[in-house]
Short mmCIF file of C-alpha atoms in Angstrom, two decimals:
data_model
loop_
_atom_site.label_atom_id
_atom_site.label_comp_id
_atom_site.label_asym_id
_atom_site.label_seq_id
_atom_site.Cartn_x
_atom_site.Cartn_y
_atom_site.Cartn_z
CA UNK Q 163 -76.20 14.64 8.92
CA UNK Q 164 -74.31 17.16 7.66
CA UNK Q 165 -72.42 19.66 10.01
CA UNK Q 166 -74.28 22.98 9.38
CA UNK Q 167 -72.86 26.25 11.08
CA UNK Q 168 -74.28 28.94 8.96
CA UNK Q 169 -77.38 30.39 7.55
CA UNK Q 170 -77.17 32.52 4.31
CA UNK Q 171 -79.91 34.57 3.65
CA UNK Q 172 -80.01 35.45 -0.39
CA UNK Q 173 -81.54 38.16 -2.25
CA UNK Q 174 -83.74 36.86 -5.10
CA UNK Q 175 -82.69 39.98 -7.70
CA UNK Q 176 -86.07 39.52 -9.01
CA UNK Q 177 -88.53 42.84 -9.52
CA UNK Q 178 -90.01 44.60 -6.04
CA UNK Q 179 -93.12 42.52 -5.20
CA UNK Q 180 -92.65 39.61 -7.54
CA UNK Q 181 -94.22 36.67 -5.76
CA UNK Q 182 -92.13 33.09 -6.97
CA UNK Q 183 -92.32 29.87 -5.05
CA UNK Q 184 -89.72 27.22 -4.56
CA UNK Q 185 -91.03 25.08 -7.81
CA UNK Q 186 -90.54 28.63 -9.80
CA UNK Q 187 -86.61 28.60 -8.43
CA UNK Q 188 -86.38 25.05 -8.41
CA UNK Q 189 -86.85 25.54 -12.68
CA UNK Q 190 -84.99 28.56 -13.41
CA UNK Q 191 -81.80 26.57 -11.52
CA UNK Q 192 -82.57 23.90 -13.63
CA UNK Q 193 -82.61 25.88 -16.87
CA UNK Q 194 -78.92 27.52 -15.83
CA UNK Q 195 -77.69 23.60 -15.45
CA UNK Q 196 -77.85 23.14 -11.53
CA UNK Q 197 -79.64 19.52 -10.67
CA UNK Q 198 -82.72 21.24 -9.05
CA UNK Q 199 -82.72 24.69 -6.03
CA UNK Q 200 -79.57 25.77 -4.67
CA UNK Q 201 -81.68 26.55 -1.37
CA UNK Q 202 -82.90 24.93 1.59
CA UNK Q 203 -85.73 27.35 1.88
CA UNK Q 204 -87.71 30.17 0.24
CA UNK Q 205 -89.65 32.99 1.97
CA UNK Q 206 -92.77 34.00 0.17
CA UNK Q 207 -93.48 37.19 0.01
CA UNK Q 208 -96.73 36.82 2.85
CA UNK Q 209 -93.69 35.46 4.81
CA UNK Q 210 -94.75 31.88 4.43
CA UNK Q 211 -91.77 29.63 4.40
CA UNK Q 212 -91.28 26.83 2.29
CA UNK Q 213 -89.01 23.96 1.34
CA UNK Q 214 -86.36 23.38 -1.32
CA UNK Q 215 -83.77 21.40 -1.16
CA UNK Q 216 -83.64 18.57 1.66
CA UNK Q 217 -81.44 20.34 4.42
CA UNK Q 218 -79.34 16.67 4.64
CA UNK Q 219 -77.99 17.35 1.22
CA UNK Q 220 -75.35 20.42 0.87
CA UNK Q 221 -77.09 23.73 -0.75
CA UNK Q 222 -76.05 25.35 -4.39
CA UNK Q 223 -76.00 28.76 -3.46
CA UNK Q 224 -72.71 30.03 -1.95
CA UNK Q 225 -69.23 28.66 -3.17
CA UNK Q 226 -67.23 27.64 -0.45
CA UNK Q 227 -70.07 27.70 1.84
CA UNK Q 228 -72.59 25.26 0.42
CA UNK Q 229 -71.37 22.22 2.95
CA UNK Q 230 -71.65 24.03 6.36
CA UNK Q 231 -74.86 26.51 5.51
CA UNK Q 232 -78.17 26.18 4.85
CA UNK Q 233 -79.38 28.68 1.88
CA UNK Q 234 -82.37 30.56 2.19
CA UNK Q 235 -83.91 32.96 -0.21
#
């Protein structure tokens, strides 16, 4: 397991009340080049969490950060 000290909490720069879900960010990372979601979890906008990528595997969403955080957007 992977030694995680931080959380980052990301803003989505996406239009006010845009509803996405993890498969949604999951394909526009894929479409810049990234090998699937750069975070470990997405809140919906009802507030429902879910998963991206597995939390054992080191996030694509922070430089410099991705092996000790977990990235949530």
């Amino acid at each position: 397991m992977r030694n995680i000290d931080s959380i980052i909490v990301h803003c989505s720069a996406t239009k006010a009340g845009l509803d996405f879900t993890a498969t949604d960010i999951d394909r526009w990372h894929r479409e810049r080049g990234f090998n699937g979601i750069g975070y470990h979890y997405v809140i919906r906008l009802d507030g429902k969490l879910e998963k991206g990528r597995d939390v054992a595997l080191a996030g694509a969403h922070c430089k410099g950060w991705n092996e000790q955080s977990i990235g949530i957007c």
